[in-house]
Short mmCIF file of C-alpha atoms and ligand atoms in Angstrom, two decimals:
data_model
loop_
_atom_site.label_atom_id
_atom_site.label_comp_id
_atom_site.label_asym_id
_atom_site.label_seq_id
_atom_site.Cartn_x
_atom_site.Cartn_y
_atom_site.Cartn_z
CA UNK A 577 -6.62 -15.91 -19.80
CA UNK A 578 -6.02 -19.18 -18.10
CA UNK A 579 -6.64 -22.82 -18.80
CA UNK A 580 -6.67 -23.80 -15.13
CA UNK A 581 -9.70 -25.00 -13.19
CA UNK A 582 -9.59 -22.05 -10.80
CA UNK A 583 -8.25 -18.50 -11.08
CA UNK A 584 -6.48 -17.16 -8.04
CA UNK A 585 -6.62 -13.37 -8.00
CA UNK A 586 -3.86 -12.06 -5.74
CA UNK A 587 -4.77 -8.95 -3.72
CA UNK A 588 -1.78 -8.85 -1.34
CA UNK A 589 0.14 -5.90 -2.81
CA UNK A 590 -2.97 -3.67 -2.77
CA UNK A 591 -5.68 -4.86 -0.37
CA UNK A 592 -3.15 -6.65 1.81
CA UNK A 593 -0.72 -3.82 2.34
CA UNK A 594 -2.95 -0.75 2.14
CA UNK A 595 -3.72 -0.53 5.86
CA UNK A 596 -0.21 -1.29 7.09
CA UNK A 597 0.93 1.63 9.24
CA UNK A 598 4.71 1.43 8.84
CA UNK A 599 5.94 2.62 5.46
CA UNK A 600 6.95 -0.18 3.08
CA UNK A 601 9.55 0.70 0.45
CA UNK A 602 8.69 0.60 -3.23
CA UNK A 603 11.58 -1.86 -3.66
CA UNK A 604 10.07 -4.27 -1.13
CA UNK A 605 6.74 -4.07 -2.94
CA UNK A 606 8.40 -4.69 -6.32
CA UNK A 607 10.19 -7.71 -4.88
CA UNK A 608 6.86 -9.00 -3.56
CA UNK A 609 5.26 -8.59 -7.01
CA UNK A 610 8.17 -10.40 -8.59
CA UNK A 611 8.00 -13.34 -6.14
CA UNK A 612 4.25 -13.64 -6.70
CA UNK A 613 4.77 -13.92 -10.45
CA UNK A 614 7.59 -16.43 -9.83
CA UNK A 615 5.10 -18.54 -7.86
CA UNK A 616 2.80 -18.69 -10.87
CA UNK A 617 0.21 -16.05 -10.03
CA UNK A 618 -1.16 -14.51 -13.22
CA UNK A 619 -3.51 -11.87 -11.81
CA UNK A 620 -1.92 -9.61 -9.25
CA UNK A 621 -3.64 -6.43 -8.11
CA UNK A 622 -0.63 -4.16 -7.92
CA UNK A 623 -1.66 -0.91 -6.25
CA UNK A 624 -4.29 1.82 -6.03
CA UNK A 625 -4.54 5.26 -7.60
CA UNK A 626 -6.60 6.74 -4.80
CA UNK A 627 -5.55 10.12 -3.40
CA UNK A 628 -2.18 9.63 -1.67
CA UNK A 629 -3.48 11.23 1.54
CA UNK A 630 -6.34 8.71 1.67
CA UNK A 631 -4.02 5.69 1.59
CA UNK A 632 -0.45 6.85 2.32
CA UNK A 633 0.89 3.29 2.07
CA UNK A 634 0.08 3.23 -1.66
CA UNK A 635 1.15 6.82 -2.41
CA UNK A 636 3.99 5.39 -4.52
CA UNK A 637 1.58 3.91 -7.09
CA UNK A 638 2.99 5.99 -9.97
CA UNK A 639 6.60 5.02 -9.21
CA UNK A 640 5.72 1.42 -8.57
CA UNK A 641 3.94 0.98 -11.89
CA UNK A 642 6.75 2.77 -13.73
CA UNK A 643 9.32 0.40 -12.24
CA UNK A 644 7.25 -2.77 -12.38
CA UNK A 645 8.82 -5.41 -14.59
CA UNK A 646 5.79 -6.88 -16.32
CA UNK A 647 5.88 -10.61 -16.90
CA UNK A 648 4.32 -11.92 -20.07
CA UNK A 649 0.90 -13.42 -19.37
CA UNK A 650 0.48 -11.63 -16.04
CA UNK A 651 -2.30 -9.09 -15.52
CA UNK A 652 -1.61 -6.30 -13.04
CA UNK A 653 -4.93 -4.56 -12.27
CA UNK A 654 -4.91 -1.31 -10.30
CA UNK A 655 -7.69 0.23 -8.23
CA UNK A 656 -9.01 3.51 -9.60
CA UNK A 657 -11.59 5.59 -7.69
CA UNK A 658 -12.38 8.37 -10.16
CA UNK A 659 -11.39 10.16 -13.36
CA UNK A 660 -8.30 11.71 -11.73
CA UNK A 661 -7.11 8.27 -10.64
CA UNK A 662 -7.72 7.02 -14.17
CA UNK A 663 -5.47 9.75 -15.60
CA UNK A 664 -2.70 8.65 -13.23
CA UNK A 665 -3.26 4.98 -14.07
CA UNK A 666 -3.05 5.71 -17.80
CA UNK A 667 0.11 7.77 -17.37
CA UNK A 668 1.64 4.95 -15.33
CA UNK A 669 0.98 2.39 -18.06
CA UNK A 670 -1.75 0.38 -16.38
CA UNK A 671 -3.97 -1.80 -18.54
CA UNK A 672 -6.52 -3.29 -16.18
CA UNK A 673 -8.59 -1.45 -13.56
CA UNK A 674 -10.87 -2.12 -10.62
CA UNK A 675 -13.49 0.11 -9.04
CA UNK A 676 -14.63 -0.35 -5.46
CA UNK A 677 -18.01 0.20 -3.89
CA UNK A 678 -20.17 -1.58 -1.33
CA UNK A 679 -23.59 -3.12 -0.82
CA UNK A 680 -24.04 -1.05 2.34
CA UNK A 681 -24.84 2.68 2.18
CA UNK A 682 -23.42 3.21 5.67
CA UNK A 683 -20.10 1.61 4.69
CA UNK A 684 -19.80 3.50 1.41
CA UNK A 685 -20.46 6.76 3.24
CA UNK A 686 -17.81 6.02 5.87
CA UNK A 687 -15.26 4.49 3.50
CA UNK A 688 -15.39 6.73 0.44
CA UNK A 689 -17.78 9.47 1.60
CA UNK A 690 -20.27 8.85 -1.20
CA UNK A 691 -23.62 7.20 -1.58
CA UNK A 692 -23.54 3.97 -3.57
CA UNK A 693 -25.21 5.77 -6.44
CA UNK A 694 -22.63 8.60 -6.33
CA UNK A 695 -19.84 6.01 -6.40
CA UNK A 696 -21.36 4.39 -9.50
CA UNK A 697 -21.50 7.85 -11.15
CA UNK A 698 -17.83 8.42 -10.30
CA UNK A 699 -16.91 5.09 -11.91
CA UNK A 700 -18.87 5.67 -15.10
CA UNK A 701 -16.14 7.66 -16.91
CA UNK A 702 -13.44 5.36 -15.53
CA UNK A 703 -15.01 2.18 -16.85
CA UNK A 704 -16.02 3.87 -20.12
CA UNK A 705 -12.44 5.03 -20.70
CA UNK A 706 -11.00 1.64 -19.75
CA UNK A 707 -13.34 -0.14 -22.16
CA UNK A 708 -12.48 2.33 -24.91
CA UNK A 709 -8.88 1.33 -24.42
CA UNK A 710 -9.68 -2.38 -24.34
CA UNK A 711 -8.66 -2.80 -20.71
CA UNK A 712 -9.97 -5.53 -18.43
CA UNK A 713 -12.22 -4.19 -15.68
CA UNK A 714 -13.53 -5.43 -12.36
CA UNK A 715 -16.04 -4.04 -9.87
CA UNK A 716 -15.84 -4.74 -6.15
CA UNK A 717 -19.01 -5.16 -4.13
CA UNK A 718 -17.73 -5.01 -0.56
CA UNK A 719 -19.67 -5.63 2.67
CA UNK A 720 -21.88 -8.07 0.74
CA UNK A 721 -22.40 -10.24 3.81
CA UNK A 722 -22.38 -7.73 6.64
CA UNK A 723 -21.46 -4.16 7.45
CA UNK A 724 -19.59 -2.82 10.47
CA UNK A 725 -22.07 0.08 10.69
CA UNK A 726 -25.45 -1.21 9.61
CA UNK A 727 -25.09 -4.91 10.44
CA UNK A 728 -27.01 -7.20 8.10
CA UNK A 729 -26.84 -6.52 4.38
CA UNK A 730 -29.66 -8.14 2.44
CA UNK A 731 -28.94 -10.00 -0.77
CA UNK A 732 -31.26 -7.60 -2.64
CA UNK A 733 -28.77 -4.80 -1.96
CA UNK A 734 -25.92 -6.95 -3.29
CA UNK A 735 -27.88 -7.77 -6.44
CA UNK A 736 -28.75 -4.07 -6.94
CA UNK A 737 -25.13 -2.91 -6.80
CA UNK A 738 -23.94 -5.84 -8.88
CA UNK A 739 -26.43 -4.93 -11.61
CA UNK A 740 -25.35 -1.28 -11.60
CA UNK A 741 -21.69 -2.26 -11.96
CA UNK A 742 -22.47 -4.67 -14.78
CA UNK A 743 -24.45 -1.94 -16.53
CA UNK A 744 -21.28 0.18 -16.48
CA UNK A 745 -19.66 -2.66 -18.39
CA UNK A 746 -17.25 -4.25 -15.93
CA UNK A 747 -15.97 -7.67 -16.96
CA UNK A 748 -16.12 -9.22 -13.52
CA UNK A 749 -17.57 -8.65 -10.07
CA UNK A 750 -15.77 -9.45 -6.85
CA UNK A 751 -18.25 -10.07 -4.04
CA UNK A 752 -16.59 -9.31 -0.71
CA UNK A 753 -17.07 -10.41 2.87
CA UNK A 754 -15.18 -7.35 4.06
CA UNK A 755 -15.55 -7.99 7.79
CA UNK A 756 -15.37 -11.77 7.66
CA UNK A 757 -18.78 -12.68 9.03
CA UNK A 758 -20.18 -15.02 6.36
CA UNK A 759 -20.66 -18.75 6.63
CA UNK A 760 -21.46 -21.20 3.81
CA UNK A 761 -25.24 -20.70 4.13
CA UNK A 762 -24.74 -16.96 3.53
CA UNK A 763 -22.58 -17.73 0.51
CA UNK A 764 -25.33 -19.94 -0.96
CA UNK A 765 -27.93 -17.24 -0.24
CA UNK A 766 -26.00 -14.41 -1.93
CA UNK A 767 -24.71 -16.38 -4.93
CA UNK A 768 -28.18 -17.88 -5.30
CA UNK A 769 -29.78 -14.42 -5.38
CA UNK A 770 -27.25 -13.20 -7.95
CA UNK A 771 -27.94 -16.27 -10.08
CA UNK A 772 -31.69 -15.68 -9.94
CA UNK A 773 -31.04 -12.13 -11.16
CA UNK A 774 -29.18 -13.56 -14.15
CA UNK A 775 -25.66 -12.93 -12.82
CA UNK A 776 -23.95 -16.27 -13.27
CA UNK A 777 -20.88 -17.76 -11.63
CA UNK A 778 -18.80 -16.98 -14.73
CA UNK A 779 -19.04 -13.22 -13.94
CA UNK A 780 -18.21 -13.62 -10.26
CA UNK A 781 -15.16 -13.77 -8.05
CA UNK A 782 -15.49 -14.26 -4.30
CA UNK A 783 -13.43 -12.25 -1.82
CA UNK A 784 -13.47 -13.89 1.59
CA UNK A 785 -11.86 -12.82 4.83
CA UNK A 786 -10.79 -15.29 7.49
CA UNK A 787 -11.62 -13.01 10.41
CA UNK A 788 -13.69 -15.71 12.10
CA UNK A 789 -12.13 -18.78 10.48
CA UNK A 790 -14.81 -19.37 7.85
CA UNK A 791 -13.00 -18.35 4.66
CA UNK A 792 -12.11 -21.83 3.38
CA UNK A 793 -15.53 -23.24 4.25
CA UNK A 794 -16.96 -20.39 2.18
CA UNK A 795 -14.61 -21.18 -0.70
CA UNK A 796 -15.83 -24.79 -0.66
CA UNK A 797 -19.45 -23.67 -0.73
CA UNK A 798 -18.72 -21.29 -3.61
CA UNK A 799 -16.84 -24.00 -5.55
CA UNK A 800 -19.93 -26.21 -5.24
CA UNK A 801 -21.94 -23.39 -6.83
CA UNK A 802 -19.57 -23.14 -9.79
CA UNK A 803 -17.49 -20.13 -8.73
CA UNK A 804 -14.04 -20.41 -10.28
CA UNK A 805 -12.25 -17.21 -9.20
CA UNK A 806 -11.13 -16.40 -5.67
CA UNK A 807 -9.32 -13.39 -4.24
CA UNK A 808 -6.57 -14.07 -1.74
CA UNK A 809 -3.62 -12.32 -0.13
CA UNK A 810 -0.22 -13.98 0.23
CA UNK A 811 0.79 -13.92 3.88
CA UNK A 812 -2.83 -13.27 4.88
CA UNK A 813 -2.32 -9.51 5.08
CA UNK A 814 -5.17 -7.06 4.98
CA UNK A 815 -6.49 -7.28 8.51
CA UNK A 816 -9.80 -5.62 9.03
CA UNK A 817 -9.65 -2.16 10.66
CA UNK A 818 -12.93 -3.06 12.38
CA UNK A 819 -11.41 -6.04 14.21
CA UNK A 820 -7.91 -4.96 15.29
CA UNK A 821 -5.39 -7.79 15.40
CA UNK A 822 -7.76 -10.27 13.75
CA UNK A 823 -7.01 -12.27 10.61
CA UNK A 824 -7.69 -10.51 7.34
CA UNK A 825 -7.95 -11.61 3.76
CA UNK A 826 -7.99 -15.31 3.05
CA UNK A 827 -4.31 -16.27 2.70
CA UNK A 828 -3.30 -17.35 -0.80
CA UNK A 829 -1.20 -20.19 0.65
CA UNK A 830 -4.23 -21.55 2.55
CA UNK A 831 -6.36 -21.33 -0.60
CA UNK A 832 -3.69 -23.05 -2.72
CA UNK A 833 -3.44 -25.92 -0.26
CA UNK A 834 -7.21 -26.47 -0.29
CA UNK A 835 -7.38 -26.36 -4.11
CA UNK A 836 -4.47 -28.82 -4.33
CA UNK A 837 -6.30 -31.24 -2.04
CA UNK A 838 -9.42 -30.85 -4.17
CA UNK A 839 -7.40 -31.73 -7.25
CA UNK A 840 -8.24 -28.40 -8.90
CA UNK A 841 -5.50 -26.83 -11.00
CA UNK A 842 -4.59 -23.16 -10.52
CA UNK A 843 -1.00 -22.75 -11.70
CA UNK A 844 0.54 -21.66 -8.40
CA UNK A 845 3.45 -23.50 -6.82
CA UNK A 846 3.01 -23.67 -3.05
CA UNK A 847 6.71 -23.76 -2.14
CA UNK A 848 7.44 -20.75 -4.31
CA UNK A 849 4.42 -18.97 -2.88
CA UNK A 850 5.71 -19.54 0.65
CA UNK A 851 8.90 -17.71 -0.36
CA UNK A 852 6.71 -14.72 -1.23
CA UNK A 853 4.83 -15.11 2.07
CA UNK A 854 8.14 -15.12 3.97
CA UNK A 855 9.13 -11.95 2.15
CA UNK A 856 5.94 -10.28 3.36
CA UNK A 857 6.59 -11.46 6.89
CA UNK A 858 10.18 -10.17 6.83
CA UNK A 859 9.10 -6.87 5.30
CA UNK A 860 6.43 -6.31 7.94
CA UNK A 861 8.69 -7.56 10.73
CA UNK A 862 6.25 -10.06 12.15
CA UNK A 863 5.86 -13.82 11.94
CA UNK A 864 3.50 -15.44 9.47
CA UNK A 865 0.19 -16.32 11.10
CA UNK A 866 -1.42 -18.15 8.19
CA UNK A 867 -2.12 -21.86 8.67
CA UNK A 868 -0.11 -23.12 5.70
CA UNK A 869 2.48 -20.37 6.18
CA UNK A 870 3.21 -21.90 9.58
CA UNK A 871 2.84 -25.60 8.79
CA UNK A 872 4.06 -25.64 5.18
CA UNK A 873 2.66 -28.00 2.59
CA UNK A 874 2.31 -31.70 3.25
CA UNK A 875 5.11 -33.95 2.10
CA UNK A 876 4.43 -37.60 2.62
CA UNK A 877 7.61 -38.96 4.23
MG1 MG B 584 -10.07 -7.75 1.51
#
């Protein structure tokens, strides 16, 4: 859907905001979505159709999708956990869906109270229905580099889950460093194992967290291996519940700056993106802590 060198897949409105404790108005979220599209983002994960009691912050998913002013050429995927969520997503006019599981049994149990295999079974009708309707689909493999409960996660587990999701028919996999522990060598190990199993870079997106400051180093390593889609969250929201106060998702503005310096096109305007980042900061009532959010882009005087 894009002719750029790299796809930036924005997760701020969903992954970024989902764990925020103070309620955020639907209007503020719609404004955020609008500013992201203004900045040139063309894939924006809008919300989640999980049970409202599970993620109260996104309980307005139905309203939000009904009010969302869709820009031509912009994809607005939504997270769907099961057949019930799919009914809601269809009623709300969604046309792209994501399903979310993990490479760690302990994490899946704690996060969605299912085994990995049960989660795949729950997604089967969702992905089948989405494909029937011609929707784009994505599968998340979280905790691919480490788990807050079981520690190390071997690459064989990542490959196993990735294969099961691809068998369901998802178009793309997003491989996530949910707790932000990976370094470049881990990235080479996991992407290498996926490649050996026949899962090439063209089916993969990488979802890095900057919890320990390694997200951009990991992006560079993944770029060297041919990965051309990265998840990021404008304003750097989406802090990890397992490391209170720590940085969360890789910030879209930090990613954009790196890609600009690498001379890779992506379609996002940094100045316009910083307007969206400032909106997030104002909405949450706290200053921006992202590197480029604080310093701005570089203008040679
Ligand atoms: Mg994340």
